[in-house]
Coordinates of C-alpha atoms and ligand atoms in Angstrom, one line a residue:
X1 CA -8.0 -58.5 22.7
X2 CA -9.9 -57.1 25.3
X3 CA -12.1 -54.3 24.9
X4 CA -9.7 -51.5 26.4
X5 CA -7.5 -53.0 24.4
X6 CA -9.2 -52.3 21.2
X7 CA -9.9 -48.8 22.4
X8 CA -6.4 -47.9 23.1
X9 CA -5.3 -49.0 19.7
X10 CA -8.7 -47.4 18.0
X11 CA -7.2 -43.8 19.5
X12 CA -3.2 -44.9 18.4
X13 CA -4.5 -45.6 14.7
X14 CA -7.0 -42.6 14.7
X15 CA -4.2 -39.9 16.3
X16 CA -1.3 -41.1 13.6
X17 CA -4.1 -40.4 11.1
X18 CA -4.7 -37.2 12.2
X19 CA -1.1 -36.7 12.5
X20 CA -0.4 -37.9 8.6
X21 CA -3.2 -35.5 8.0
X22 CA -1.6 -32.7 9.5
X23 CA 1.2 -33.3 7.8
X24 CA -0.6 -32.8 4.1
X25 CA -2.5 -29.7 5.8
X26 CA 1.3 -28.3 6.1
X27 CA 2.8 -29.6 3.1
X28 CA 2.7 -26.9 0.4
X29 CA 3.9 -27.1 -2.9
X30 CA 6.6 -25.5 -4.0
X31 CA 6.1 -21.9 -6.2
X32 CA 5.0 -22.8 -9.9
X33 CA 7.8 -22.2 -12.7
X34 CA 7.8 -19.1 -14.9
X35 CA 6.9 -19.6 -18.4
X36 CA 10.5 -19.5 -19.3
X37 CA 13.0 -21.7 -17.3
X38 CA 16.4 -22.9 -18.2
X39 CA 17.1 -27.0 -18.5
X40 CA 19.2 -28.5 -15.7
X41 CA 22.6 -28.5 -17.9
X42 CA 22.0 -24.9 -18.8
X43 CA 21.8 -23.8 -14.9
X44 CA 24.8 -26.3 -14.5
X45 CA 26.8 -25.0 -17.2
X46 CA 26.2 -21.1 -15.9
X47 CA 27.4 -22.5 -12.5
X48 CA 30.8 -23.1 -14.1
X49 CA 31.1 -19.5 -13.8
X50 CA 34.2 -19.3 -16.3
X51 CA 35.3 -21.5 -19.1
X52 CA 38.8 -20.8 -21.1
X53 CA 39.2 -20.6 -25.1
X54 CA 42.1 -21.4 -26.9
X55 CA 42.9 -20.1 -29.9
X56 CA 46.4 -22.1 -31.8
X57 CA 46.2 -22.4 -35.6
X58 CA 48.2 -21.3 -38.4
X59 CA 48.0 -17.1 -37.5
X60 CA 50.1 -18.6 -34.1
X61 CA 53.3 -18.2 -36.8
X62 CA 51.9 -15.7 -39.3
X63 CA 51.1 -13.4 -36.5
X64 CA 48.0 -12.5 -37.9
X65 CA 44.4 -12.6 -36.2
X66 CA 42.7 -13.9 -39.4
X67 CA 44.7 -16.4 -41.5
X68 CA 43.6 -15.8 -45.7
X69 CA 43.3 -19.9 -45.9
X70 CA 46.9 -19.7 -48.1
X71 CA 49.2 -20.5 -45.3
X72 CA 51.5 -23.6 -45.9
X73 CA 50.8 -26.5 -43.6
X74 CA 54.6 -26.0 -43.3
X75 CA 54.5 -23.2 -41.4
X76 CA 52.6 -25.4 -38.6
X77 CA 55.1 -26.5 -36.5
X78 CA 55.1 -25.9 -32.3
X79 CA 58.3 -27.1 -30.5
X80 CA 57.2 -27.5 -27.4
X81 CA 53.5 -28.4 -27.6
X82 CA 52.1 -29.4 -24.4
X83 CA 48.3 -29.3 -23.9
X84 CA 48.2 -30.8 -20.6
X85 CA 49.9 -27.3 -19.5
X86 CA 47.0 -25.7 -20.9
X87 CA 44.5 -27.3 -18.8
X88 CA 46.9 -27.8 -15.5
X89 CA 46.9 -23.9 -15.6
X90 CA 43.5 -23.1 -16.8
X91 CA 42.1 -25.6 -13.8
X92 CA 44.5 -24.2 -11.3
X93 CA 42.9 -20.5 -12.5
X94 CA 39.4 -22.3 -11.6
X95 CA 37.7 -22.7 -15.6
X96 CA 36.1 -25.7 -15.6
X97 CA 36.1 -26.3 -19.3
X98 CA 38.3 -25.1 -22.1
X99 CA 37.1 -24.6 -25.6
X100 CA 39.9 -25.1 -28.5
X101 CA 39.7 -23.6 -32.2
X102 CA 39.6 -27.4 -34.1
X103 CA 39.2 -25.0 -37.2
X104 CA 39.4 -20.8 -37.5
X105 CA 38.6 -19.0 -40.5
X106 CA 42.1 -19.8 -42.3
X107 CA 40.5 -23.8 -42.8
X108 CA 44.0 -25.3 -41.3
X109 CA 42.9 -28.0 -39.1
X110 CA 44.4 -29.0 -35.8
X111 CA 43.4 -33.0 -36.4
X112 CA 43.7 -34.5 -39.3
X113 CA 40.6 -34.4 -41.1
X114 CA 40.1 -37.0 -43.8
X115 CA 38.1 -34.5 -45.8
X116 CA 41.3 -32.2 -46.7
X117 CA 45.0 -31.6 -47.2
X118 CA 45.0 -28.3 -44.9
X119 CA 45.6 -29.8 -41.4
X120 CA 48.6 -31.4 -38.9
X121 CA 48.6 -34.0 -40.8
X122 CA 50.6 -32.5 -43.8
X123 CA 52.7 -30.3 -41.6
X124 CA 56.2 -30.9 -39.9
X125 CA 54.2 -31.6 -36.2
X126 CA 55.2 -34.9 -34.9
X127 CA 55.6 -35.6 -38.4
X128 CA 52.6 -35.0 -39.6
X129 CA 51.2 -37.8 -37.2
X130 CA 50.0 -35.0 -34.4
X131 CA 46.3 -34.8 -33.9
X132 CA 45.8 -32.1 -31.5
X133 CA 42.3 -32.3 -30.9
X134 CA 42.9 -35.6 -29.3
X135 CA 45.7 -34.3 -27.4
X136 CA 43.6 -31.4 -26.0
X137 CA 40.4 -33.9 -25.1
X138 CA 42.7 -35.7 -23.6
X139 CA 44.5 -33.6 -21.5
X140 CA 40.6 -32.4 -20.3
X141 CA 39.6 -35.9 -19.6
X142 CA 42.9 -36.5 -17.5
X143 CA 42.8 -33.5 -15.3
X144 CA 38.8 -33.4 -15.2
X145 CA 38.0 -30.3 -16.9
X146 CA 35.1 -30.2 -19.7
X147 CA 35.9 -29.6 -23.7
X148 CA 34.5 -27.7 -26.0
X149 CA 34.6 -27.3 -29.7
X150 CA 35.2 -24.5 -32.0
X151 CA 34.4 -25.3 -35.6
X152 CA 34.9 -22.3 -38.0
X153 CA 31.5 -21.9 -40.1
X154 CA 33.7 -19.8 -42.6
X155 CA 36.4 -21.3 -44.6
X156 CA 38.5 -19.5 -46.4
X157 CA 40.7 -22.4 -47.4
X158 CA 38.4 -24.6 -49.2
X159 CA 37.3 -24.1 -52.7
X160 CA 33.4 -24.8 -52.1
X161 CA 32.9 -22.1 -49.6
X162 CA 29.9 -20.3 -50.8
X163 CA 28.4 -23.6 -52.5
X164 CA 26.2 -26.1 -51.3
X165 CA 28.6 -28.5 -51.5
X166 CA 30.5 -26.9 -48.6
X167 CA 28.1 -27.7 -46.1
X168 CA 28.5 -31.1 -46.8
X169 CA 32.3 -30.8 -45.8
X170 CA 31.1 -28.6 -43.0
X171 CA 29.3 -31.3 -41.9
X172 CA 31.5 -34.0 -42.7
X173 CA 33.9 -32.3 -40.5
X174 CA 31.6 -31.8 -37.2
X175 CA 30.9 -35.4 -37.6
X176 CA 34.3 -36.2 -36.9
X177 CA 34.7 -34.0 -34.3
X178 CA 31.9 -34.7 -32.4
X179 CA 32.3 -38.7 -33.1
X180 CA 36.1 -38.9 -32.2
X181 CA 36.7 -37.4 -29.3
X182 CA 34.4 -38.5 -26.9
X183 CA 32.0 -36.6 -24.6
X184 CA 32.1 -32.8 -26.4
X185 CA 30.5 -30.6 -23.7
X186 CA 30.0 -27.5 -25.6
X187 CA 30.2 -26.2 -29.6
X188 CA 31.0 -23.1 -30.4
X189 CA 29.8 -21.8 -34.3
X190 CA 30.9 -18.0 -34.6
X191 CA 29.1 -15.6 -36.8
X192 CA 31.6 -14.3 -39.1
X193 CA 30.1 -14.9 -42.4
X194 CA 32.3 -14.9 -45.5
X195 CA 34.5 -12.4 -47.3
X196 CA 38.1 -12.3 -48.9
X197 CA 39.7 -15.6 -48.7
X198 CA 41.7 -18.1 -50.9
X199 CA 39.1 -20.6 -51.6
X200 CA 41.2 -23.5 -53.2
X201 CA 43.2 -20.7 -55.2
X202 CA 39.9 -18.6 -56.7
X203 CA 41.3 -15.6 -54.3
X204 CA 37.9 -13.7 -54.5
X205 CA 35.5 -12.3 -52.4
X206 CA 32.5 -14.7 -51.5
X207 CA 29.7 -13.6 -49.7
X208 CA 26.5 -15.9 -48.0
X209 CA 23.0 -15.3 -47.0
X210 CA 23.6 -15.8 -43.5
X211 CA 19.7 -16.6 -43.3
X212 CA 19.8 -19.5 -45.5
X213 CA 23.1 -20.8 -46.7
X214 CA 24.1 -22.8 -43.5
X215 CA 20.9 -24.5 -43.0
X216 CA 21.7 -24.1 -38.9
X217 CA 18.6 -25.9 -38.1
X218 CA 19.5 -29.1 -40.2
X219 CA 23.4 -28.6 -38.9
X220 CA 22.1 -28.4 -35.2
X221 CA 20.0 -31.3 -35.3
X222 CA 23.5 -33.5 -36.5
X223 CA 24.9 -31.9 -34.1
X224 CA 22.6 -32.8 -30.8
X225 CA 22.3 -36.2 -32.5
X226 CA 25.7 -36.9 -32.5
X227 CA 25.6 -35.3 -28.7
X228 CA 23.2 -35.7 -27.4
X229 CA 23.9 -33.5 -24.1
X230 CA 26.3 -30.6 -25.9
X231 CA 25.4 -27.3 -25.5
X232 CA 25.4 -25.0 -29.0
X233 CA 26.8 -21.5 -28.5
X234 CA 26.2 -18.9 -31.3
X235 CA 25.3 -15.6 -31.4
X236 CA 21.5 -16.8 -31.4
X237 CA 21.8 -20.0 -29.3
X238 CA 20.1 -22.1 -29.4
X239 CA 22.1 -22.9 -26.0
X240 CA 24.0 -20.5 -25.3
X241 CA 24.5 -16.8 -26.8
X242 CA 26.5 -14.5 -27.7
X243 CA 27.0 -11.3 -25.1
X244 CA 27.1 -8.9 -28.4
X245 CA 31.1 -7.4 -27.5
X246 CA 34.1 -8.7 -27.4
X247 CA 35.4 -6.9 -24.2
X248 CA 33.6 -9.7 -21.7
X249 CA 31.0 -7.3 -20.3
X250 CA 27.0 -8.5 -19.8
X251 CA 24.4 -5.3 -19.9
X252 CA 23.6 -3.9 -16.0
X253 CA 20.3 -5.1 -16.9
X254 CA 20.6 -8.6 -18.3
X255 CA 17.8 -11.3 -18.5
X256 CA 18.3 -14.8 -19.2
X257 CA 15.3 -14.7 -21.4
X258 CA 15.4 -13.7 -24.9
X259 CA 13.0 -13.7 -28.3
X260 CA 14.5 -16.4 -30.3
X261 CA 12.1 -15.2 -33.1
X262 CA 14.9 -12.1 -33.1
X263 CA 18.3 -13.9 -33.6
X264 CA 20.0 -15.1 -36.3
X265 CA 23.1 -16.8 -36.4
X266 CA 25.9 -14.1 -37.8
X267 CA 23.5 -11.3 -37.7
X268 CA 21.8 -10.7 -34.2
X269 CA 21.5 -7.2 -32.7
X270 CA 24.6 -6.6 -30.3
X271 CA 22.2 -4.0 -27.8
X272 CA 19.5 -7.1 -27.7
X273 CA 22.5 -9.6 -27.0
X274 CA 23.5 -7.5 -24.1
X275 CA 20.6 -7.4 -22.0
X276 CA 18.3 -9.8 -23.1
X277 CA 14.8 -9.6 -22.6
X278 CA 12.2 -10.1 -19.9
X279 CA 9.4 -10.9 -22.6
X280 CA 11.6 -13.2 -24.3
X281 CA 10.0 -16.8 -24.9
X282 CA 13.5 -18.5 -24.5
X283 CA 16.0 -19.4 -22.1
X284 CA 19.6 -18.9 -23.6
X285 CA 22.4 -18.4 -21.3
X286 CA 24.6 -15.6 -21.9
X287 CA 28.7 -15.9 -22.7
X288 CA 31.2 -13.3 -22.2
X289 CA 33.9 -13.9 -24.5
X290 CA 37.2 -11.9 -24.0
X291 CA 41.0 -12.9 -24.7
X292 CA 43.4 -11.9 -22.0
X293 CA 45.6 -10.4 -24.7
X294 CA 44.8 -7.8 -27.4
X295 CA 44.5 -10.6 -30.3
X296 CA 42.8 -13.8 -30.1
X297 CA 46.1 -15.6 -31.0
X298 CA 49.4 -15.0 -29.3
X299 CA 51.5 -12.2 -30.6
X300 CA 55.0 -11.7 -29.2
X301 CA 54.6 -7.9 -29.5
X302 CA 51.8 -8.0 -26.9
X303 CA 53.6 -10.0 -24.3
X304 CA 53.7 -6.8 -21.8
X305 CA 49.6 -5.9 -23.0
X306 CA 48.5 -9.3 -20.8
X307 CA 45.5 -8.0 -18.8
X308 CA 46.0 -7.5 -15.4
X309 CA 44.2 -9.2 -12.5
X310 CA 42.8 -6.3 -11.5
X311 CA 41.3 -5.8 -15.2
X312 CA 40.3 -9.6 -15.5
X313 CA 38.6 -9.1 -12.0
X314 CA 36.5 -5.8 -13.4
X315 CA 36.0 -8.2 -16.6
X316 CA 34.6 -10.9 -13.8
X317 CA 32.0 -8.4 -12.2
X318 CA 30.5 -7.4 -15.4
X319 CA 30.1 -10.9 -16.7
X320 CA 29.5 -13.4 -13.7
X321 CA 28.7 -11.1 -11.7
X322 CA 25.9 -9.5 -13.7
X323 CA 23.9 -13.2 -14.8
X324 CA 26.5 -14.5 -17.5
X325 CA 29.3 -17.0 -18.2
X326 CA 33.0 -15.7 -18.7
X327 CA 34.6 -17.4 -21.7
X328 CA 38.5 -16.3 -21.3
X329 CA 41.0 -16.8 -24.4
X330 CA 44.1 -18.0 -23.4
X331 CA 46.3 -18.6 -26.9
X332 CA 49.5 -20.5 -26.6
X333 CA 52.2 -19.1 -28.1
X334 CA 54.5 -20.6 -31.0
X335 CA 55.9 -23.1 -28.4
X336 CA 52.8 -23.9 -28.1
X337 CA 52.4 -23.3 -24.1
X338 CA 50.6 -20.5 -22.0
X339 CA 53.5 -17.9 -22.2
X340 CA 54.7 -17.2 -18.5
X341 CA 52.8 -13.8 -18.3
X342 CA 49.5 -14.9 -18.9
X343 CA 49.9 -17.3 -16.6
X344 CA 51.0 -15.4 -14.3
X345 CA 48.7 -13.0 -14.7
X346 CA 45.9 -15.9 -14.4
X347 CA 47.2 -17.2 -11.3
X348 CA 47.2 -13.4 -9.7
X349 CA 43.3 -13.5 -10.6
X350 CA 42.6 -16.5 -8.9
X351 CA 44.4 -15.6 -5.8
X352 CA 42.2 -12.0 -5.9
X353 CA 39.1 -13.5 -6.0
X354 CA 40.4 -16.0 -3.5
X355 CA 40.9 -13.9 -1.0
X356 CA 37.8 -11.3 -1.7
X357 CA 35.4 -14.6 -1.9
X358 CA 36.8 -16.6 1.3
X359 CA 34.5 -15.5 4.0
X360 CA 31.2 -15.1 3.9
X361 CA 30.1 -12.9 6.8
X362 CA 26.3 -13.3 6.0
X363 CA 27.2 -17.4 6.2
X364 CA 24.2 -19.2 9.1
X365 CA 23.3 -15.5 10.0
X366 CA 19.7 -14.9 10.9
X367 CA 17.5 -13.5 7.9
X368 CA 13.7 -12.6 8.2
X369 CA 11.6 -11.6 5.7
X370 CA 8.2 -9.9 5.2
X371 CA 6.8 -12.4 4.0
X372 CA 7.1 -16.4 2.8
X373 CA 5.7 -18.8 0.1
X374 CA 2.3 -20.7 2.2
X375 CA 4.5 -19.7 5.5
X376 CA 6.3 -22.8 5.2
X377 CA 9.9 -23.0 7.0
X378 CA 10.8 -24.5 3.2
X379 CA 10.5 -21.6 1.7
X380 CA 11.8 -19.4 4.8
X381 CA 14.4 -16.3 4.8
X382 CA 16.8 -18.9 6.7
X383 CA 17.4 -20.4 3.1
X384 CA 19.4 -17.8 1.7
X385 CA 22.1 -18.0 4.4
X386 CA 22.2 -21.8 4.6
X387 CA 25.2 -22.0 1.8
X388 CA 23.1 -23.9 -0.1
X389 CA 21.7 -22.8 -3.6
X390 CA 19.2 -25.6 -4.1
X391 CA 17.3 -24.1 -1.4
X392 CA 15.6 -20.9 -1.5
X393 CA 13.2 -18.5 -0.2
X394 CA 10.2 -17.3 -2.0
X395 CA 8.0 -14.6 -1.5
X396 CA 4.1 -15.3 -0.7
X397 CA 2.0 -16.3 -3.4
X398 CA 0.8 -12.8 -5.6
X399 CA 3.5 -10.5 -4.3
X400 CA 5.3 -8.4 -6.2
X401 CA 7.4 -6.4 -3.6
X402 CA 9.1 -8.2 -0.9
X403 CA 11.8 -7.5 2.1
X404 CA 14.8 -9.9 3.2
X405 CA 16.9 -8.6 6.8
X406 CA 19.9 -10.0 7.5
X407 CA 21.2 -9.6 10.8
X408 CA 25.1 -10.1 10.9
X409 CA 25.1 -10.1 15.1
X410 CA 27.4 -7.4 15.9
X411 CA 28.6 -4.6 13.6
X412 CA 30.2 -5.9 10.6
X413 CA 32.4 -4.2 7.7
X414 CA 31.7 -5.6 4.3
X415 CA 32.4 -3.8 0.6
X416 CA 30.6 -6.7 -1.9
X417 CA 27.6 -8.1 -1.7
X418 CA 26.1 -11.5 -3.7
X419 CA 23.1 -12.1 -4.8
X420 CA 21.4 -15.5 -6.1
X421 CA 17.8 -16.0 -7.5
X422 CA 16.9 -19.6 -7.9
X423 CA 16.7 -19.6 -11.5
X424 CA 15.6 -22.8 -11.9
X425 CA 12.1 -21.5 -11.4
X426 CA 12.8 -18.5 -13.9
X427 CA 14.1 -15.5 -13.7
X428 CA 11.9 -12.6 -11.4
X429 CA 13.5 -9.8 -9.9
X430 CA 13.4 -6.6 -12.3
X431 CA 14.8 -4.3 -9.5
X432 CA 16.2 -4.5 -6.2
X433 CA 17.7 -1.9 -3.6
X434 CA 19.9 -2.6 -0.2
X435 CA 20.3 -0.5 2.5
X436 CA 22.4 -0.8 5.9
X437 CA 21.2 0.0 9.6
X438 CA 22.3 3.4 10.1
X439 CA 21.5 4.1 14.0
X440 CA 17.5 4.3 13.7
X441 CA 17.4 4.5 10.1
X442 CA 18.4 2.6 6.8
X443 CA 20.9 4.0 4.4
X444 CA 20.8 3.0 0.7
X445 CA 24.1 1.3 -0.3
X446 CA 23.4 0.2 -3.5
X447 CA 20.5 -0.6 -5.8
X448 CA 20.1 -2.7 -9.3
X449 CA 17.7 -4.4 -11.7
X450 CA 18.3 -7.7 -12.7
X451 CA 19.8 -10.7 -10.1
X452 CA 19.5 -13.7 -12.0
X453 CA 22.3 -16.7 -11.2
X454 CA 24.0 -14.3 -9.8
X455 CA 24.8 -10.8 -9.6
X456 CA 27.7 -9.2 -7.3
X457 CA 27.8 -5.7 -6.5
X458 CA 30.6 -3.9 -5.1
X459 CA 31.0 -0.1 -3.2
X460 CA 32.8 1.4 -0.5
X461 CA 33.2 -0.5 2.6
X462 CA 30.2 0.0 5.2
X463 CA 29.6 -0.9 8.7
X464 CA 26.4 -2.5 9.8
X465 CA 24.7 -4.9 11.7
X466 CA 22.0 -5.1 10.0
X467 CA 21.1 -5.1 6.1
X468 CA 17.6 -5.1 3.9
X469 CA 17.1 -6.0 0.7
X470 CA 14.2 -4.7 -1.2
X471 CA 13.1 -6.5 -4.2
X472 CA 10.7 -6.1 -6.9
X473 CA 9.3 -7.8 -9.7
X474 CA 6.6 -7.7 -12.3
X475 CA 5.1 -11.3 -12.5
X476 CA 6.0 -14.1 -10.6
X477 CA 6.9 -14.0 -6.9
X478 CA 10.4 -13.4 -6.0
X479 CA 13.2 -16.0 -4.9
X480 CA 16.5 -15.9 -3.4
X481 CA 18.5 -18.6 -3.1
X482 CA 21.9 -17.3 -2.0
X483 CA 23.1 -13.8 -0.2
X484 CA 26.5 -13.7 0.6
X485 CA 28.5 -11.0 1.8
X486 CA 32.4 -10.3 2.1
X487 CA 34.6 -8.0 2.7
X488 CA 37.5 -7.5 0.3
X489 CA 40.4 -6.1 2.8
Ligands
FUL1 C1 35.1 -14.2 -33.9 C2 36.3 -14.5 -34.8 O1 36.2 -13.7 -35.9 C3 37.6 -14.1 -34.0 O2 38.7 -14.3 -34.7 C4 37.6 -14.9 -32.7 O3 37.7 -16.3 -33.0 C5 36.3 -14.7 -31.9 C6 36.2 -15.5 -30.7 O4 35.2 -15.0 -32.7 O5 33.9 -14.5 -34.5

């Protein structure tokens, strides 16, 4: 090589170098975690948005809401059973899992448990040879929805409820369940904790110590070993939790964080439940349980008292849209199908939020913001109009208060705004206000605390071409990963 040569390649080597190194000067890590962060499946599970129940046991023909544990298996006996309806017309309503009542507090169970008498198999379903927990996973696996679990801690069938001998068959029982059935997505252990019941024939009040007698750690532990990825809902977690009502709503204020060190399984504080905590030390995703009836089980007398799309769609603000998960009962009636109102009803829902959610205006629309995590394009305003929620933008390192504009290009009408942090990295924003371009000024259109997965807000239509979102937190520096906005009409 001749000298040139070897001068000409010394400069190629030396600028690609330099280039490489410019690259690392530019490369800037992306913001730390909070303390408290949720694990992948719990951010993929919230993402789910809603998830059905279904409740179908022994009160289905008693028409009662909690069964004493005396029914006759006889009594058992659906004509027209068909779970695949179930999950054709909870997927078609858009849940992506459905969680079934294996066991309530009446003992009977739906598959047929080698540990007692009380289940299909002694009843006049398919002769006695029925095992609808299989036909329910099933019907899940087939139409590609998840299922989930719900095993009654309290019996009042069984004569060793209250002794130690019952956790045993408690556990006896979850170990069939979840050994079965194949991949069990979610459990669900409710907190109602002993009382009157018929306990083998004893008929007597038996109370627990809800502290101690069900040894939830020990039961827990069986249960992540037996699955290893379900998710445990109670009313303290350790998964997910409890909202603290029964009428589907999250708090206005509702963190993703909670003190675990406060909950207990069957006695946690319904105001704490509600709006979790921004000290808390854990992540626990909040559910939103409500049944689209009255009752949890079906009761021809409240056929006409269905709730209304418009009803389930307020019920869908205040749960998904305020940071939780919506769990929607849907119980079968003694056919054993989803009686035509509900799903109707259902369906109505779905085409609502259809048509509000179809077009986002603020979709690839220019947004700028004040300021940007190292003033790298990866952490950019542009993220939160790029559709895609694994991008976000952040806020430069140390700030507390931060502005995001979105210009919309020409004067737009919109009535419902949504907003997305990237929770992955924790959840930040304790307060937030929007206002629209009003001529030379802003106008304040609506204002809130917490964001968190995601939080939709809703108000009378406005016209603007511009809007600004303030946001504020108290530790670590803001992200957005989503804003969307739509116009209902
Ligand atoms: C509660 C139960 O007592 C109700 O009957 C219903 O199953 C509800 C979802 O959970 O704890």
């Amino acid at each position: 090589m001749k000298v040139k040569d070897l001068l000409l390649v010394t400069i190629l080597i030396s600028s690609l170098s330099l280039f490489s190194c410019e690259k690392e000067v530019k490369d800037v890590p992306p913001p730390p975690p909070s303390s408290v962060i949720p694990t992948e499946s719990q951010v993929k599970y919230q993402q789910m948005e809603m998830i059905g129940f279904i409740h179908f046991t022994v009160n289905t023909f008693t028409d009662k809401e909690w069964g004493m544990g005396d029914e006759e298996n006889a009594i058992f006996n659906p004509s027209e059973l068909d779970t695949e309806q179930w999950v054709k017309v909870a997927k078609e309503a858009g849940l992506k899992e459905l969680i079934l009542t294996a066991k309530h507090h009446d003992g009977f169970c739906l598959w047929p448990s080698e540990y007692t008498e009380h289940s299909v198999k002694n009843s006049p379903y398919k002769d006695g040879k029925g095992d609808i927990v299989k036909e329910f996973t099933d019907a899940c696996k087939k139409y590609g929805i998840k299922a989930g679990l719900y095993l009654s801690p309290w019996d009042r069938n069984h004569a060793d409820y209250g002794k130690p001998e019952y956790i045993e068959y408690y556990r006896n029982q979850l170990t069939e369940l979840l050994t079965n059935y194949g991949e069990i997505s979610e459990i669900w252990f409710d907190g109602a904790n002993g009382g009157d019941g018929y306990y083998g024939g004893a008929n007597e009040e038996r109370r627990i110590d809800k502290l101690t007698y069900y040894d939830w750690d020990n039961t827990i532990a069986l249960v992540k070993k037996l699955q290893p990825n379900i998710l445990v809902f109670s009313d303290a977690g350790p998964d997910i939790h409890w909202i603290g009502n029964e009428k589907g709503f999250a708090g206005e204020t509702f963190w993703s964080t909670i003190d675990k060190s406060k909950l207990v399984i069957g006695g946690s504080e319904s105001a704490y439940l509600n709006s979790g905590d921004p000290d808390g030390n854990s992540w626990i995703v909040g559910q939103c349980d409500v049944s689209i009836r009255p009752g949890w089980f079906y009761h021809a007398k409240e056929d006409e008292e269905v709730k209304t799309p418009e009803h389930l769609l307020d019920i869908y603000y205040k749960s998904v849209g305020r940071n939780a998960i919506l769990l929607l009962n849907l119980p079968p009636d003694r056919r054993g199908l989803l009686h035509e109102n509900d799903v109707k009803n259902l369906n109505d829902f779905k085409q609502i939020r259809d048509q509000i959610f179809d077009d986002n205006l603020a979709k690839g629309k220019e947004a700028t913001a004040d300021t940007y995590w190292g003033s790298h394009p990866d952490y950019a305003a542009s993220k939160v109009t790029d559709g895609s929620f694994d991008t976000y933008w952040a806020a430069e390192q140390g700030k507390k208060v931060a502005t995001l504009t979105l210009d919309l290009g020409a004067e737009t009408s919109f009535d419902h705004l949504v907003l997305q942090e990237y929770t992955p990295l924790g959840q930040r924003v304790n307060s937030f206000t929007v206002y629209a371009q009003d001529g030379e000024s802003w106008k304040e259109i609506t204002a809130g605390t917490t964001i968190g997965l995601k939080r939709i807000l809703t108000f009378s239509e406005v016209s603007a071409s511009k809007i600004k979102l303030e946001l504020e937190t108290t530790g670590d520096v803001p992200t957005i990963a989503e804003w969307e906005v739509y116009n209902a009409e």
